[in-house]
Coordinates of C-alpha atoms in Angstrom, one line a residue:
Chain A
M1 CA 64.9 -168.7 -74.4
P2 CA 61.6 -168.3 -75.3
M3 CA 61.2 -166.1 -71.7
L4 CA 63.9 -163.8 -73.1
A5 CA 62.5 -163.5 -76.6
L6 CA 59.4 -163.2 -76.1
A7 CA 58.5 -161.5 -72.6
F8 CA 61.5 -159.0 -72.8
H9 CA 62.1 -158.3 -76.4
V10 CA 65.4 -159.6 -76.7
D11 CA 67.0 -159.9 -80.0
L12 CA 66.9 -163.8 -80.9
R13 CA 70.5 -163.7 -81.4
Y14 CA 71.7 -162.6 -77.9
A15 CA 69.3 -164.7 -76.7
I16 CA 70.3 -167.8 -78.3
G17 CA 73.7 -166.4 -77.3
A18 CA 72.4 -166.8 -73.0
S19 CA 70.1 -169.6 -73.2
L20 CA 73.3 -171.8 -74.5
I21 CA 75.1 -170.5 -71.5
A22 CA 71.8 -171.3 -69.6
V23 CA 71.8 -174.6 -70.9
I24 CA 75.4 -175.4 -70.2
A25 CA 74.9 -173.7 -66.3
T26 CA 72.1 -176.5 -65.8
S27 CA 74.2 -178.8 -66.7
S28 CA 77.3 -178.6 -64.9
G29 CA 75.7 -177.4 -61.9
A30 CA 73.1 -180.4 -61.6
A31 CA 76.2 -182.7 -63.3
A32 CA 78.4 -182.7 -60.3
A33 CA 75.2 -183.5 -57.9
Y34 CA 74.3 -186.8 -60.5
L35 CA 77.3 -188.1 -60.7
R36 CA 77.7 -188.6 -57.1
E37 CA 75.1 -190.9 -57.4
G38 CA 75.7 -193.7 -59.9
Y39 CA 73.1 -192.9 -62.2
S40 CA 74.8 -191.1 -65.3
N41 CA 76.7 -193.6 -67.9
L42 CA 80.2 -192.1 -68.8
R43 CA 80.2 -194.8 -71.5
I44 CA 76.3 -193.7 -73.5
A45 CA 77.0 -189.6 -72.9
M46 CA 80.5 -190.5 -74.7
F47 CA 79.4 -192.5 -77.7
L48 CA 75.9 -189.7 -78.2
E49 CA 78.3 -187.6 -77.8
L50 CA 80.2 -188.1 -81.5
A51 CA 76.7 -187.4 -82.5
T52 CA 75.2 -184.4 -80.5
T53 CA 78.4 -183.0 -81.2
V54 CA 78.4 -183.0 -84.6
G55 CA 75.3 -182.3 -85.6
A56 CA 75.5 -178.5 -83.0
L57 CA 78.2 -177.8 -85.1
A58 CA 76.1 -178.5 -88.8
G59 CA 73.6 -176.7 -86.9
A60 CA 75.1 -173.9 -85.7
A61 CA 77.3 -173.9 -89.1
I62 CA 73.5 -172.9 -91.3
A63 CA 71.8 -171.6 -88.3
G64 CA 72.5 -169.0 -90.9
F65 CA 70.4 -169.3 -93.8
V66 CA 67.9 -171.3 -92.3
P67 CA 64.7 -169.3 -91.1
T68 CA 64.6 -169.8 -87.8
S69 CA 60.5 -170.0 -87.8
A70 CA 59.6 -173.3 -89.9
I71 CA 62.0 -175.7 -87.8
A72 CA 60.6 -174.0 -84.6
V73 CA 57.2 -175.3 -85.8
L74 CA 58.5 -178.8 -87.4
F75 CA 60.4 -179.3 -83.7
G76 CA 56.3 -178.2 -82.1
A77 CA 55.5 -180.9 -84.0
M78 CA 58.2 -183.4 -83.0
L79 CA 57.6 -182.8 -80.0
L80 CA 53.6 -182.8 -79.9
H81 CA 54.7 -187.2 -81.1
S82 CA 56.8 -187.4 -78.6
A83 CA 54.3 -185.9 -75.6
Y84 CA 52.2 -188.7 -77.4
L85 CA 54.5 -192.0 -77.7
S86 CA 56.4 -191.3 -73.9
R87 CA 52.7 -191.7 -72.4
K88 CA 52.2 -194.5 -74.6
S89 CA 55.4 -196.8 -74.5
L90 CA 54.3 -197.4 -71.3
A91 CA 52.2 -201.1 -71.6
E92 CA 54.8 -201.9 -73.8
R93 CA 57.8 -201.9 -73.1
D94 CA 59.4 -204.9 -72.6
T95 CA 59.3 -206.3 -75.5
V96 CA 62.3 -205.4 -77.3
A97 CA 65.7 -207.4 -77.2
P98 CA 68.6 -205.5 -76.5
D99 CA 70.8 -204.6 -79.0
P100 CA 74.4 -206.3 -79.7
L101 CA 75.7 -203.7 -80.5
A102 CA 75.2 -202.4 -77.1
A103 CA 77.4 -205.3 -76.0
K104 CA 79.6 -204.9 -78.1
L105 CA 80.3 -200.6 -77.1
R106 CA 80.2 -201.6 -73.7
L107 CA 77.3 -199.5 -72.8
N108 CA 75.2 -201.8 -70.4
S109 CA 75.9 -200.8 -67.0
Q110 CA 74.0 -200.9 -63.8
Y111 CA 72.4 -197.9 -61.2
P112 CA 71.5 -198.1 -58.1
T113 CA 68.7 -198.3 -56.9
E114 CA 67.2 -199.3 -52.8
D115 CA 67.2 -202.9 -53.3
G116 CA 70.7 -203.1 -54.6
P117 CA 71.9 -202.1 -57.9
R118 CA 70.5 -202.3 -60.7
H119 CA 71.6 -204.2 -64.2
Y120 CA 70.2 -202.3 -67.3
E121 CA 70.1 -203.3 -71.1
V122 CA 70.7 -200.7 -73.8
S123 CA 68.9 -201.6 -77.3
N124 CA 68.6 -199.6 -80.8
V125 CA 72.0 -198.4 -80.8
K126 CA 72.0 -197.0 -84.1
S127 CA 68.4 -195.5 -84.1
G128 CA 69.2 -193.8 -81.1
F129 CA 73.2 -192.7 -82.3
G130 CA 70.7 -190.9 -85.5
V131 CA 68.2 -189.1 -83.2
M132 CA 71.5 -187.4 -81.4
F133 CA 72.7 -186.2 -84.5
I134 CA 68.8 -184.4 -84.9
A135 CA 68.9 -183.4 -81.2
G136 CA 72.5 -181.6 -81.6
G137 CA 71.5 -179.9 -84.8
L138 CA 68.4 -178.7 -83.3
S139 CA 70.4 -178.2 -80.2
G140 CA 73.0 -175.6 -82.6
L141 CA 70.1 -174.3 -84.7
L142 CA 67.9 -172.3 -81.9
G143 CA 70.5 -172.5 -78.7
I144 CA 68.1 -175.0 -77.1
G145 CA 69.9 -178.3 -74.8
S146 CA 67.3 -180.5 -76.9
G147 CA 67.8 -182.8 -73.4
A148 CA 64.0 -183.3 -73.8
V149 CA 65.0 -185.0 -77.2
K150 CA 67.6 -186.6 -76.0
V151 CA 65.9 -188.0 -73.3
L152 CA 63.2 -189.4 -75.6
A153 CA 66.1 -190.9 -77.9
M154 CA 67.2 -192.7 -74.9
D155 CA 63.9 -193.2 -73.2
H156 CA 62.2 -194.5 -76.1
V157 CA 64.0 -195.7 -79.0
M158 CA 67.2 -197.0 -76.6
R159 CA 65.1 -198.5 -73.6
I160 CA 67.6 -196.7 -70.9
P161 CA 66.0 -196.6 -67.3
F162 CA 64.6 -193.0 -67.1
K163 CA 66.5 -191.8 -64.1
V164 CA 70.0 -193.1 -66.2
S165 CA 68.6 -191.7 -69.5
T166 CA 67.7 -187.6 -67.6
T167 CA 70.9 -187.5 -65.8
T168 CA 73.1 -189.1 -69.2
S169 CA 70.8 -186.5 -71.1
N170 CA 71.3 -184.0 -68.6
F171 CA 74.9 -184.4 -68.4
M172 CA 75.5 -184.9 -72.3
I173 CA 73.8 -181.1 -73.0
G174 CA 76.2 -178.9 -71.6
V175 CA 78.7 -180.8 -74.0
T176 CA 76.1 -180.0 -76.7
A177 CA 75.6 -176.6 -76.2
A178 CA 79.3 -176.3 -76.2
A179 CA 79.9 -177.1 -78.8
S180 CA 77.6 -174.7 -80.5
A181 CA 78.8 -171.9 -78.0
G182 CA 82.4 -171.9 -79.2
V183 CA 81.0 -170.8 -82.8
Y184 CA 77.9 -168.5 -81.1
L185 CA 80.8 -166.7 -79.1
G186 CA 83.1 -166.0 -82.1
R187 CA 79.9 -164.4 -83.5
G188 CA 79.8 -161.7 -80.6
Y189 CA 76.2 -163.6 -79.4
I190 CA 77.4 -164.4 -76.0
D191 CA 77.0 -160.9 -73.7
P192 CA 78.1 -161.1 -70.4
V193 CA 75.3 -158.6 -68.6
L194 CA 72.2 -160.5 -70.7
S195 CA 73.9 -163.8 -69.4
M196 CA 74.7 -163.3 -66.2
P197 CA 71.1 -163.3 -64.0
V198 CA 70.3 -165.9 -66.4
M199 CA 73.5 -168.0 -65.5
L200 CA 72.8 -166.9 -61.5
G201 CA 69.3 -167.9 -62.0
V202 CA 69.9 -171.7 -63.6
L203 CA 72.6 -172.6 -61.5
G204 CA 70.7 -172.4 -58.2
G205 CA 67.3 -174.0 -59.6
S206 CA 69.6 -176.7 -61.1
M207 CA 71.1 -177.8 -58.0
V208 CA 67.7 -177.8 -56.1
G209 CA 66.3 -180.0 -59.0
A210 CA 69.4 -182.3 -58.8
R211 CA 68.1 -183.1 -55.2
I212 CA 64.7 -183.6 -55.9
L213 CA 64.8 -186.1 -58.8
M214 CA 66.9 -188.4 -56.1
R215 CA 64.2 -188.7 -54.1
A216 CA 61.0 -188.7 -56.7
Q217 CA 59.5 -191.2 -58.4
T218 CA 60.2 -192.5 -62.3
K219 CA 55.7 -192.1 -62.9
M220 CA 55.5 -188.5 -61.3
L221 CA 58.7 -187.7 -63.4
R222 CA 57.7 -189.1 -66.8
T223 CA 54.6 -187.3 -66.4
L224 CA 55.9 -184.5 -65.3
F225 CA 58.4 -184.7 -68.9
S226 CA 54.9 -185.2 -70.9
V227 CA 53.4 -181.8 -70.1
V228 CA 57.0 -180.1 -69.9
I229 CA 57.4 -181.2 -73.7
T230 CA 53.7 -181.2 -74.7
V231 CA 53.4 -177.2 -73.2
L232 CA 57.5 -176.2 -75.2
G233 CA 56.4 -178.4 -78.7
L234 CA 52.6 -176.0 -78.8
Q235 CA 55.2 -173.1 -77.5
M236 CA 57.8 -173.2 -80.2
I237 CA 54.6 -173.7 -82.7
Y238 CA 52.8 -170.5 -81.6
K239 CA 56.2 -169.3 -81.9
G240 CA 57.2 -170.6 -85.1
F241 CA 53.7 -168.9 -87.0
T242 CA 53.5 -165.9 -84.8
G243 CA 57.6 -165.2 -85.7
G244 CA 58.3 -164.4 -82.5
L245 CA 61.6 -167.4 -82.9
Chain B
M1 CA 78.2 -213.9 -69.4
D2 CA 81.9 -213.4 -67.7
N3 CA 80.4 -210.7 -64.7
T4 CA 84.0 -210.4 -62.7
P5 CA 85.7 -208.5 -65.0
A6 CA 82.4 -206.2 -65.6
K7 CA 82.1 -205.3 -62.8
T8 CA 85.3 -203.8 -62.1
T9 CA 85.3 -201.6 -65.3
A10 CA 81.5 -200.6 -63.1
E11 CA 83.2 -199.9 -60.5
R12 CA 85.9 -197.7 -62.6
D13 CA 83.6 -195.9 -64.1
F14 CA 82.1 -194.9 -60.9
Q15 CA 85.5 -193.4 -59.5
L16 CA 86.6 -191.9 -62.7
E17 CA 82.3 -190.5 -62.8
Q18 CA 82.8 -189.1 -59.2
A19 CA 86.3 -187.6 -59.8
L20 CA 84.8 -185.2 -62.9
G21 CA 81.9 -184.2 -60.8
R22 CA 84.1 -182.6 -57.8
L23 CA 85.7 -181.1 -61.1
L24 CA 82.5 -180.0 -62.3
R25 CA 81.5 -178.8 -59.4
A26 CA 84.4 -176.9 -58.7
G27 CA 84.3 -174.6 -62.2
V28 CA 80.7 -174.1 -61.7
M29 CA 81.9 -171.9 -58.1
I30 CA 84.6 -170.5 -59.7
S31 CA 82.4 -169.6 -62.5
A32 CA 79.7 -168.1 -60.7
A33 CA 81.6 -166.6 -58.2
L34 CA 84.0 -164.5 -61.1
V35 CA 80.5 -163.6 -62.7
A36 CA 78.5 -162.2 -59.5
L37 CA 82.0 -160.3 -58.7
G38 CA 81.8 -159.1 -62.2
A39 CA 78.1 -158.1 -61.8
V40 CA 78.2 -156.3 -58.8
I41 CA 81.8 -154.0 -60.1
Y42 CA 78.8 -153.3 -63.1
L43 CA 76.1 -152.7 -61.7
S44 CA 77.9 -150.0 -58.9
R45 CA 79.5 -148.3 -62.2
E46 CA 77.0 -148.2 -64.7
G47 CA 73.8 -149.9 -63.4
N48 CA 72.3 -146.7 -63.1
Q49 CA 72.3 -146.5 -67.8
L50 CA 69.5 -148.9 -68.9
S51 CA 70.5 -151.9 -70.6
Q52 CA 69.9 -152.5 -74.5
F53 CA 69.5 -156.0 -76.3
S54 CA 66.5 -155.2 -78.5
T55 CA 69.1 -154.5 -81.6
F56 CA 71.6 -156.7 -82.4
T57 CA 75.3 -155.2 -82.2
G58 CA 77.1 -157.8 -81.1
Q59 CA 80.6 -158.7 -78.9
P60 CA 83.3 -156.1 -79.0
P61 CA 86.0 -157.7 -80.5
R62 CA 87.8 -157.9 -77.0
L63 CA 85.3 -159.8 -75.2
R64 CA 86.0 -161.8 -77.8
T65 CA 89.3 -163.0 -76.9
P66 CA 89.7 -164.7 -74.2
S67 CA 93.6 -163.3 -74.1
V68 CA 92.6 -159.4 -73.7
V69 CA 89.1 -160.9 -71.0
I70 CA 91.4 -162.1 -68.4
R71 CA 93.8 -159.2 -69.4
E72 CA 90.9 -156.9 -67.9
S73 CA 89.0 -158.8 -65.8
L74 CA 92.9 -159.0 -63.5
Q75 CA 92.6 -154.9 -64.0
G76 CA 89.0 -155.6 -62.0
R77 CA 86.7 -154.1 -65.2
G78 CA 83.0 -155.8 -64.8
R79 CA 81.9 -156.9 -68.6
S80 CA 85.4 -158.6 -68.0
L81 CA 84.9 -160.5 -65.5
M82 CA 81.6 -161.7 -66.0
M83 CA 83.1 -162.6 -69.6
F84 CA 85.5 -164.0 -68.0
G85 CA 83.5 -166.5 -65.5
I86 CA 81.4 -167.1 -68.3
L87 CA 84.3 -168.9 -70.6
I88 CA 84.9 -170.4 -67.8
L89 CA 81.2 -172.1 -67.1
L90 CA 82.1 -172.6 -70.7
A91 CA 84.9 -174.7 -70.2
T92 CA 83.8 -177.1 -67.7
P93 CA 82.2 -180.0 -70.3
V94 CA 85.2 -179.3 -72.5
V95 CA 87.5 -180.2 -69.4
R96 CA 85.1 -183.0 -69.0
V97 CA 85.4 -184.3 -71.3
G98 CA 89.9 -184.2 -72.0
L99 CA 90.3 -185.8 -68.0
S100 CA 87.4 -188.7 -69.7
V101 CA 90.1 -189.2 -72.1
I102 CA 92.4 -189.7 -69.7
G103 CA 90.1 -192.0 -67.6
F104 CA 90.0 -194.0 -70.5
F105 CA 93.5 -194.5 -71.6
R106 CA 94.1 -195.6 -67.7
E107 CA 91.2 -198.0 -68.2
K108 CA 93.3 -199.4 -71.6
D109 CA 90.1 -198.6 -73.7
W110 CA 91.2 -197.5 -77.1
L111 CA 87.1 -197.0 -78.0
Y112 CA 86.2 -195.0 -76.2
V113 CA 89.8 -192.9 -76.1
G114 CA 89.1 -192.7 -79.9
M115 CA 85.6 -191.6 -79.2
T116 CA 86.8 -188.8 -76.8
L117 CA 89.5 -187.8 -78.7
F118 CA 87.0 -187.3 -81.3
V119 CA 84.7 -184.8 -79.3
F120 CA 87.1 -183.5 -77.5
A121 CA 88.7 -182.4 -81.3
I122 CA 85.4 -180.8 -82.0
L123 CA 85.1 -178.7 -78.9
M124 CA 88.5 -177.6 -80.1
Y125 CA 87.9 -176.8 -83.1
S126 CA 84.5 -175.1 -82.3
L127 CA 86.1 -172.9 -79.4
L128 CA 89.5 -172.0 -81.4
G129 CA 88.7 -172.2 -85.4

């Protein structure tokens, strides 16, 4: 979306529409690959989608009234803070107790590793749920997947293993984006001619990316992730102040 | 912790997820094929005109109504075909949520049936409301 708005001078409303399509394409394209590997957690996804879809609808509904530049700056600042946190949290990870609520909701599960399935437990369910509501709101408001915020909520707050976080988040962004895309479709924001190259390009990219993730090291992924959100954060703040968004 | 029931749940979840994965892949492929076909038709007819996106006019109402989009797609109109593909792509996550309801129902996991139905209702409200 930043590319469309900045480089090609596309009206923000068309850019939001095309961007949502890109998000769904990313999600559905890659999710097909992840699901077969048994990483993503359907229960976590469904539970958290309660928060993200309601948030997305709320975000899309108020999108017309709130100055996006203000939100962009705020969001950018938040991303920078999260980038800092995601680096810091590496050292002090194993200190949080599992949440009894997670057991009640049956969120705890297992994922495949080289030495067979590994069990994991979920922490801080309520805080994670809250952050997901915000993530959904941002998605509806800005037409983004806010996958980075979702990964943070799952990885940093809920202490879900990183590969499970990223794949489950990817699975969720499609549903969240569909919730806001419905609203934007009714407003005529989604242009087929503009969405076509965006969608086909993204589909190709996400299928390749999904394959790489399976073999990649978690540590390298984490570093890449923090670099990406730092860049995103700086970009959002810059555009918020210059009014490019 | 009792391990046996948890394991069968995990296994069933895994089966359900695999079925959903296949469905997603099929939806994405069909969607991409329709969009690509629509693009070829559109570009061969109107490709020499420069598209204009810097000012917002909004889509004409006929491209916002699924039934019209489908009818015009069958007549081979490029824009409508692309829009049809986009609508199918939009529908993949919705169908996924709908099928998850059935999956949780078969496991008699009423808590998750309720949750998933709620998410499904929100999506339907957004798309049709």
